[in-house]
Short mmCIF file of C-alpha atoms in Angstrom, two decimals:
data_model
loop_
_atom_site.label_atom_id
_atom_site.label_comp_id
_atom_site.label_asym_id
_atom_site.label_seq_id
_atom_site.Cartn_x
_atom_site.Cartn_y
_atom_site.Cartn_z
CA MET O 247 0.32 -0.07 0.19
CA LYS O 248 3.01 2.29 0.77
CA SER O 249 4.60 1.57 -2.57
CA ARG O 250 1.39 2.26 -4.23
CA LEU O 251 1.03 5.63 -2.72
CA ASN O 252 4.48 6.58 -3.04
CA ASP O 253 4.12 5.90 -6.68
CA TRP O 254 1.13 7.76 -6.84
CA TYR O 255 2.70 10.80 -5.01
CA THR O 256 5.99 10.65 -7.53
CA ARG O 257 3.90 10.47 -10.60
CA PHE O 258 1.64 13.49 -9.52
CA LEU O 259 4.60 15.45 -8.21
CA LEU O 260 6.19 14.91 -11.90
CA VAL O 261 3.33 15.76 -13.77
CA ALA O 262 3.12 19.14 -11.63
CA LEU O 263 6.86 19.61 -12.20
CA GLY O 264 6.65 18.94 -15.70
CA MET O 265 3.58 21.50 -16.27
CA GLY O 266 5.30 24.22 -14.04
CA LEU O 267 8.52 24.01 -16.23
CA VAL O 268 6.56 24.59 -19.12
CA LEU O 269 4.71 27.38 -17.82
CA GLY O 270 7.93 28.70 -16.83
CA GLY O 271 9.64 28.16 -19.95
CA LEU O 272 6.62 29.62 -21.88
CA MET O 273 7.14 32.71 -19.70
CA ARG O 274 10.54 33.37 -20.58
CA ASN O 275 9.49 33.19 -23.98
CA GLU O 276 11.66 30.05 -25.01
CA ALA O 277 9.00 28.86 -27.28
CA ALA O 278 10.07 31.81 -29.63
CA THR O 279 13.58 30.51 -29.66
CA VAL O 280 12.01 26.86 -30.49
CA PHE O 281 9.89 28.72 -33.23
CA THR O 282 12.84 30.69 -34.58
CA LYS O 283 14.92 27.84 -34.98
CA ALA O 284 12.46 25.41 -36.44
CA SER O 285 10.91 27.48 -38.83
CA ARG O 286 14.17 27.84 -40.68
CA ILE O 287 16.23 25.34 -42.50
CA CYS O 288 18.40 23.96 -39.80
CA LEU O 289 21.85 23.72 -42.00
CA GLU O 290 23.62 21.73 -39.05
CA CYS O 291 20.81 19.38 -39.29
CA ILE O 292 20.71 18.56 -43.00
CA GLY O 293 24.86 18.31 -43.05
CA ILE O 294 25.52 22.02 -44.67
CA GLY O 295 26.25 24.25 -41.97
CA MET T 81 1.82 -25.57 -25.05
CA ALA T 82 1.78 -23.97 -28.55
CA LYS T 83 4.20 -21.33 -29.11
CA LYS T 84 2.81 -18.43 -29.94
CA ARG T 85 4.11 -15.33 -32.77
CA TYR T 86 4.30 -11.64 -32.54
CA SER T 87 3.39 -9.26 -35.03
CA ASP T 88 4.31 -5.71 -35.30
CA LYS T 89 1.84 -5.07 -38.25
CA ARG T 90 -0.42 -3.10 -35.58
CA ARG T 91 2.56 -1.00 -34.38
CA HIS T 92 3.59 -0.27 -37.76
CA LEU T 93 0.38 1.09 -38.62
CA GLY T 94 0.24 3.01 -35.74
CA GLN T 95 3.81 4.45 -36.34
CA GLY T 96 3.15 5.21 -39.95
CA ALA T 97 -0.05 6.97 -39.21
CA TRP T 98 1.52 9.28 -36.39
CA THR T 99 4.62 9.92 -38.83
CA ALA T 100 2.05 11.03 -41.40
CA LEU T 101 0.26 13.07 -39.12
CA THR T 102 3.41 15.11 -37.84
CA ASN T 103 4.76 15.53 -41.07
CA ALA T 104 1.38 16.85 -42.99
CA HIS T 105 3.20 19.46 -44.95
CA PHE T 106 2.89 17.62 -47.78
CA ALA T 107 3.20 20.63 -50.09
CA GLY T 108 7.07 20.78 -48.49
CA PHE T 109 7.84 17.80 -50.55
CA VAL T 110 6.95 19.06 -53.82
CA SER T 111 8.21 22.83 -53.01
CA GLY T 112 11.17 21.97 -50.95
CA GLN T 113 10.32 24.25 -48.18
CA ILE T 114 9.60 23.61 -44.78
CA TYR T 115 6.73 24.29 -42.86
CA THR T 116 6.77 27.79 -40.94
CA GLY T 117 3.42 27.97 -39.10
CA PRO T 118 2.97 28.43 -35.42
CA LEU T 119 3.00 24.46 -34.71
CA LYS T 120 6.51 24.63 -34.81
CA LYS T 121 6.63 26.09 -31.35
CA ALA T 122 5.79 22.86 -30.09
CA CYS T 123 7.85 19.86 -29.87
CA VAL T 124 6.82 16.28 -31.16
CA PRO T 125 7.64 13.46 -28.91
CA GLY T 126 9.85 11.44 -31.24
CA LEU T 127 13.18 12.46 -33.17
CA ASN T 128 11.63 14.04 -35.88
CA CYS T 129 13.90 16.62 -37.89
CA TYR T 130 12.44 19.95 -37.96
CA SER T 131 13.92 20.79 -41.09
CA CYS T 132 12.15 17.61 -42.71
CA PRO T 133 9.87 19.34 -45.54
CA GLY T 134 6.65 17.73 -44.17
CA ALA T 135 7.59 18.27 -40.13
CA LEU T 136 4.86 20.21 -38.25
CA GLY T 137 6.50 20.68 -35.04
CA ALA T 138 9.89 21.03 -33.67
CA CYS T 139 12.22 17.84 -32.68
CA PRO T 140 12.63 18.16 -28.79
CA ILE T 141 16.27 17.44 -28.91
CA GLY T 142 16.94 20.23 -31.55
CA ALA T 143 15.15 22.53 -29.74
CA LEU T 144 17.13 21.49 -26.54
CA GLN T 145 19.95 22.51 -28.15
CA ALA T 146 18.67 25.45 -29.82
CA VAL T 147 17.81 27.08 -26.61
CA ILE T 148 20.59 26.23 -24.04
CA GLY T 149 22.89 27.00 -27.23
CA SER T 150 21.05 30.58 -27.64
CA ALA T 151 22.65 33.67 -25.94
CA GLU T 152 19.64 34.55 -23.98
CA TYR T 153 19.26 30.92 -21.94
CA LYS T 154 21.47 28.41 -20.72
CA VAL T 155 18.87 26.25 -19.14
CA SER T 156 15.50 25.55 -20.79
CA LEU T 157 12.79 25.21 -18.63
CA TYR T 158 10.49 24.62 -21.45
CA LEU T 159 12.11 21.56 -22.70
CA MET T 160 12.81 19.91 -19.11
CA GLY T 161 9.28 20.11 -18.71
CA PHE T 162 8.30 18.72 -22.10
CA PHE T 163 10.80 15.93 -21.11
CA VAL T 164 9.26 15.19 -17.84
CA LEU T 165 5.48 15.27 -19.03
CA VAL T 166 6.23 13.19 -22.14
CA GLY T 167 8.38 10.76 -20.03
CA THR T 168 5.69 10.63 -16.84
CA PHE T 169 2.79 9.61 -19.17
CA LEU T 170 4.49 7.52 -21.92
CA ALA T 171 8.38 7.15 -21.28
CA ARG T 172 10.01 4.83 -24.15
CA PHE T 173 6.66 4.04 -25.49
CA VAL T 174 7.18 7.19 -27.76
CA CYS T 175 10.40 5.30 -28.98
CA GLY T 176 8.08 2.03 -29.80
CA TRP T 177 5.42 3.93 -31.23
CA LEU T 178 5.98 7.50 -31.98
CA CYS T 179 9.32 8.00 -33.24
CA PRO T 180 9.86 8.26 -37.04
CA PHE T 181 13.30 7.18 -36.91
CA GLY T 182 12.42 4.41 -34.98
CA LEU T 183 10.01 3.25 -37.73
CA ILE T 184 12.77 3.81 -40.27
CA GLN T 185 15.18 1.28 -38.24
CA ASP T 186 12.19 -1.31 -37.89
CA LEU T 187 11.65 -1.11 -41.51
CA LEU T 188 15.47 -1.70 -42.54
CA HIS T 189 15.82 -4.62 -40.30
CA LYS T 190 13.05 -6.27 -42.19
CA ILE T 191 15.69 -6.69 -44.94
CA PRO T 192 16.71 -9.79 -45.14
CA PHE T 193 20.91 -10.62 -44.28
CA VAL T 194 22.86 -13.98 -43.55
CA LYS T 195 22.90 -13.36 -39.83
CA LYS T 196 20.84 -11.09 -38.02
CA ILE T 197 22.83 -10.33 -34.51
CA HIS T 198 20.52 -10.24 -31.26
CA THR T 199 23.27 -9.31 -28.84
CA PHE T 200 26.94 -9.36 -28.82
CA PRO T 201 29.84 -8.96 -25.77
CA GLY T 202 29.99 -5.77 -24.57
CA ASP T 203 26.26 -4.90 -25.81
CA LYS T 204 25.15 -4.27 -22.37
CA TRP T 205 28.32 -1.54 -22.05
CA LEU T 206 27.62 0.27 -25.25
CA ARG T 207 24.06 1.13 -24.19
CA TYR T 208 25.54 3.40 -21.88
CA LEU T 209 27.19 5.76 -24.87
CA LYS T 210 23.69 7.22 -25.27
CA TYR T 211 23.77 8.70 -21.91
CA ILE T 212 27.21 10.15 -22.91
CA ILE T 213 26.06 11.57 -26.18
CA LEU T 214 23.24 13.09 -24.39
CA ALA T 215 25.65 15.02 -21.95
CA VAL T 216 28.35 15.91 -24.23
CA PHE T 217 26.98 16.79 -27.66
CA VAL T 218 23.39 17.71 -26.59
CA ILE T 219 24.33 19.63 -23.42
CA ILE T 220 28.13 20.40 -22.43
CA LEU T 221 28.98 21.42 -26.07
CA PRO T 222 26.31 23.33 -27.18
CA LEU T 223 26.70 25.25 -23.65
CA THR T 224 30.39 25.71 -23.78
CA LEU T 225 31.57 25.90 -27.21
CA VAL T 226 30.18 29.10 -28.35
CA ASN T 227 31.15 32.39 -30.43
CA VAL T 228 31.59 35.95 -29.58
CA ILE T 229 27.66 36.36 -29.10
CA GLY T 230 27.41 33.48 -26.89
CA SER T 231 25.79 30.92 -29.43
CA GLY T 232 26.74 27.60 -29.66
CA ASN T 233 25.77 24.90 -32.37
CA PRO T 234 23.57 21.95 -32.18
CA TYR T 235 26.41 19.81 -32.10
CA PHE T 236 24.13 16.17 -31.86
CA CYS T 237 22.47 17.46 -35.03
CA LYS T 238 25.37 18.62 -36.86
CA LEU T 239 27.98 15.79 -36.12
CA ILE T 240 25.59 12.61 -35.44
CA CYS T 241 21.82 12.89 -35.88
CA PRO T 242 21.38 10.06 -38.89
CA ALA T 243 17.73 11.37 -39.04
CA GLY T 244 18.14 14.59 -39.95
CA MET T 245 19.79 13.65 -43.09
CA ILE T 246 17.45 11.23 -44.07
CA GLU T 247 14.33 13.37 -43.16
CA GLY T 248 15.54 16.93 -43.56
CA GLY T 249 18.84 16.27 -45.35
CA TRP T 250 18.14 14.55 -48.35
CA PRO T 251 14.66 15.99 -49.78
CA LEU T 252 15.93 19.49 -49.11
CA VAL T 253 19.09 18.56 -51.10
CA ALA T 254 17.15 16.78 -53.95
CA LEU T 255 14.61 19.91 -54.19
CA ASN T 256 16.78 22.93 -53.82
CA PRO T 257 19.68 23.59 -56.69
CA GLU T 258 21.21 26.21 -54.31
CA LEU T 259 21.44 24.06 -51.08
CA ARG T 260 23.35 21.32 -53.41
CA ALA T 261 25.86 24.07 -54.43
CA THR T 262 27.01 24.37 -50.74
CA LEU T 263 27.58 20.76 -49.92
CA GLY T 264 31.04 20.14 -48.66
CA HIS T 265 32.79 17.43 -46.13
CA LEU T 266 30.05 18.10 -43.46
CA PHE T 267 27.51 16.53 -45.89
CA ILE T 268 29.74 13.58 -46.80
CA TRP T 269 30.19 13.01 -43.06
CA LYS T 270 26.74 12.86 -42.16
CA ASN T 271 25.96 10.31 -44.90
CA VAL T 272 28.79 8.17 -43.51
CA VAL T 273 27.10 8.05 -40.26
CA LEU T 274 23.62 7.39 -41.79
CA ALA T 275 24.85 4.71 -43.88
CA LEU T 276 26.55 3.31 -41.31
CA MET T 277 23.37 3.34 -39.32
CA VAL T 278 21.67 1.76 -42.13
CA VAL T 279 23.91 -1.23 -42.62
CA ALA T 280 23.76 -1.39 -38.46
CA SER T 281 20.03 -1.24 -38.61
CA ILE T 282 19.99 -4.29 -41.22
CA ILE T 283 21.76 -6.85 -39.01
CA LEU T 284 20.83 -5.32 -35.33
CA TYR T 285 17.38 -4.55 -34.17
CA ARG T 286 17.56 -0.39 -33.47
CA PRO T 287 20.90 0.33 -33.05
CA PHE T 288 20.36 4.08 -32.95
CA CYS T 289 18.04 3.45 -30.20
CA LYS T 290 20.15 1.15 -28.25
CA TYR T 291 23.62 2.90 -28.45
CA LEU T 292 23.03 6.93 -29.86
CA CYS T 293 19.81 8.07 -29.26
CA PRO T 294 19.81 11.03 -26.78
CA LEU T 295 16.12 10.93 -26.63
CA GLY T 296 15.81 7.64 -25.87
CA ALA T 297 18.17 7.98 -23.06
CA ILE T 298 15.93 10.76 -21.47
CA TYR T 299 12.75 8.56 -21.86
CA GLY T 300 14.26 5.46 -20.56
CA LEU T 301 14.97 7.12 -17.11
CA PHE T 302 11.08 7.37 -16.77
CA ASN T 303 9.91 3.85 -17.56
CA LYS T 304 10.13 2.94 -14.37
CA VAL T 305 7.58 5.64 -12.93
CA SER T 306 5.73 6.31 -16.23
CA PHE T 307 1.86 6.13 -16.29
CA TYR T 308 2.26 3.83 -18.90
CA ARG T 309 3.89 0.68 -18.13
CA TYR T 310 4.27 -3.21 -18.07
CA GLN T 311 2.98 -5.50 -15.41
CA LEU T 312 4.36 -8.99 -15.07
CA ASP T 313 1.88 -11.15 -13.35
CA ASP T 314 4.34 -13.77 -11.07
CA ASN T 315 1.88 -16.23 -10.58
CA ARG T 316 1.14 -16.70 -14.45
CA CYS T 317 4.78 -16.68 -15.53
CA ILE T 318 6.35 -19.99 -15.99
CA SER T 319 9.95 -18.46 -16.95
CA CYS T 320 10.02 -20.24 -20.34
CA GLY T 321 11.95 -17.39 -21.63
CA GLN T 322 9.83 -16.90 -24.98
CA CYS T 323 9.69 -12.94 -23.80
CA ARG T 324 13.43 -12.74 -23.75
CA LYS T 325 13.92 -14.67 -26.97
CA ALA T 326 11.20 -12.13 -28.81
CA CYS T 327 12.61 -8.75 -27.49
CA GLY T 328 14.20 -6.94 -30.40
CA MET T 329 15.78 -4.77 -27.66
CA ALA T 330 17.73 -7.89 -25.99
CA ILE T 331 16.31 -7.40 -22.67
CA ASP T 332 14.61 -9.92 -20.16
CA PRO T 333 11.27 -8.83 -19.27
CA VAL T 334 11.01 -11.13 -16.52
CA ALA T 335 14.05 -9.73 -14.89
CA ASP T 336 13.11 -6.21 -15.31
CA ILE T 337 9.79 -5.48 -16.62
CA ASN T 338 10.49 -1.82 -16.85
CA SER T 339 13.89 -1.49 -17.91
CA PRO T 340 14.85 1.66 -19.45
CA GLU T 341 15.97 -0.11 -22.38
CA CYS T 342 12.32 -1.32 -23.18
CA ILE T 343 10.64 0.51 -26.02
CA ARG T 344 7.15 -0.90 -25.42
CA CYS T 345 6.91 -2.79 -28.72
CA GLY T 346 4.75 -5.15 -27.19
CA ARG T 347 6.34 -8.37 -28.60
CA CYS T 348 6.77 -9.87 -25.16
CA LYS T 349 3.26 -9.89 -24.49
CA GLN T 350 2.38 -11.20 -27.61
CA VAL T 351 4.35 -14.51 -27.16
CA CYS T 352 3.91 -14.91 -23.42
CA PRO T 353 2.09 -18.38 -23.66
CA THR T 354 0.55 -17.63 -19.93
CA GLU T 355 -0.58 -13.88 -20.66
CA ALA T 356 1.61 -12.94 -17.78
CA LEU T 357 2.68 -9.84 -18.92
CA SER T 358 0.22 -7.01 -19.90
CA ALA T 359 0.71 -3.15 -20.38
CA GLY T 360 -1.55 0.01 -19.58
CA MET T 361 -1.78 3.25 -18.22
CA LYS T 362 -1.35 2.80 -14.26
CA VAL T 363 -1.89 5.24 -11.67
CA GLY T 364 -0.59 2.35 -9.00
CA ASN T 365 2.67 0.88 -9.42
CA GLY T 366 1.33 -1.80 -12.05
CA GLU T 367 2.13 -4.90 -10.34
CA LYS T 368 -0.28 -7.43 -9.88
CA SER T 369 1.35 -9.86 -7.66
CA ASN T 370 4.78 -8.43 -6.58
CA PRO T 371 4.20 -4.83 -5.42
CA ASP T 372 7.94 -4.37 -4.50
CA ALA T 373 9.22 -5.66 -8.06
CA LEU T 374 9.82 -2.02 -9.15
CA ALA T 375 11.56 -0.70 -5.91
#
C-alpha cells in the first residue's frame, strides 16, 4: 500500500513539475527561440552548416 | 503448449499514421520548403527533424540544443518540462510507437541478411553511450563551445543525427539546387554516419535507439515511473524465456519488466503463453502480484 501511494505521489509530483517547468519556459518566451530555430532550415541538421 | 508468434503490423500502422500526421505539410515535399507556421513552437515527442519538409512540429533534441545554445538562455525550462511530462505519461512508448526514425529502423531490419545479431559481448556497456552523447553533444558542447555573441551549435544534430539527414537533408538537397551548390565535408560525414546506421539497422534491431539516441536516454529514465507501464503477473509466469527471445532490444522482461531499454513494442506480451505480461496506463505501481518488484 505504501509503495502504491509513493508511486502515485511521485507521478503527481512529476506531472506538476513538468507543467510548472513548461509554464516557466513559456513565460520566459523560450518557445520563440524554438520557433525561430524550427521555422528555418537547420543547416547543421541537414549536413551543410 | 503452442508457441505464440508476434506481429509488428499493428504497431507499424500506428507508427506510420503518427509519422504522416506529424509530417502532414505534404506541399513541402514538392516545393522543397519547410513548414513555418505556429505549430513549430511545439515539440513532437519523437526524433523528427524540424527541417523535414513535412514536419509540423519541432524536434525536442534539436529544440533543446537551440535554447541552451542561444545567447539568451543557458537552461531550458520549456524542454525540461516537456521531457518530464512526456516521460511521466509515456516514457519509451514514444520510441516504440511515435518515433519516425524508429519506424525507419524497424523497416530496415526487415531486409534479409545472412546473420542477424540479437546481442554481442559488450552490448550492455555500449548502451551507456547514449547517455554520454546526451551529456556531451546535446548539453555540454552547445553550452560551452560558443561564438563571440554566446551562441553554440547543435552539435548532436550537426555531427551525429542520421535522422536529420534522411528526413531533412536528402529531400531538401534534392529539391533545392542552391543547397546542392553548398555541399561539403560535413554532408559527406553525415552520410557516412547514416550509411553506417542503415547497415547496422539491417543487422541489429534498432542500433540507433540502443546506443546513440539521446531522446531514448531521457525517456528511458522514466520507464519505471511512467503511467504507461508493463506488468508481470508472477503467479502466471512459467519462466519459459519466450519473452526474452522475442525482445528486439535484447532485454529480459521477467528480470526487469520496466527496464530503461524497453521501447514498449509489445512483442513480449504477444508471445507470452500464459498472458503473464500486460500493459496500460496505471496509477498504482502496476504490479499485480509483486508490489515491490519496481522498487
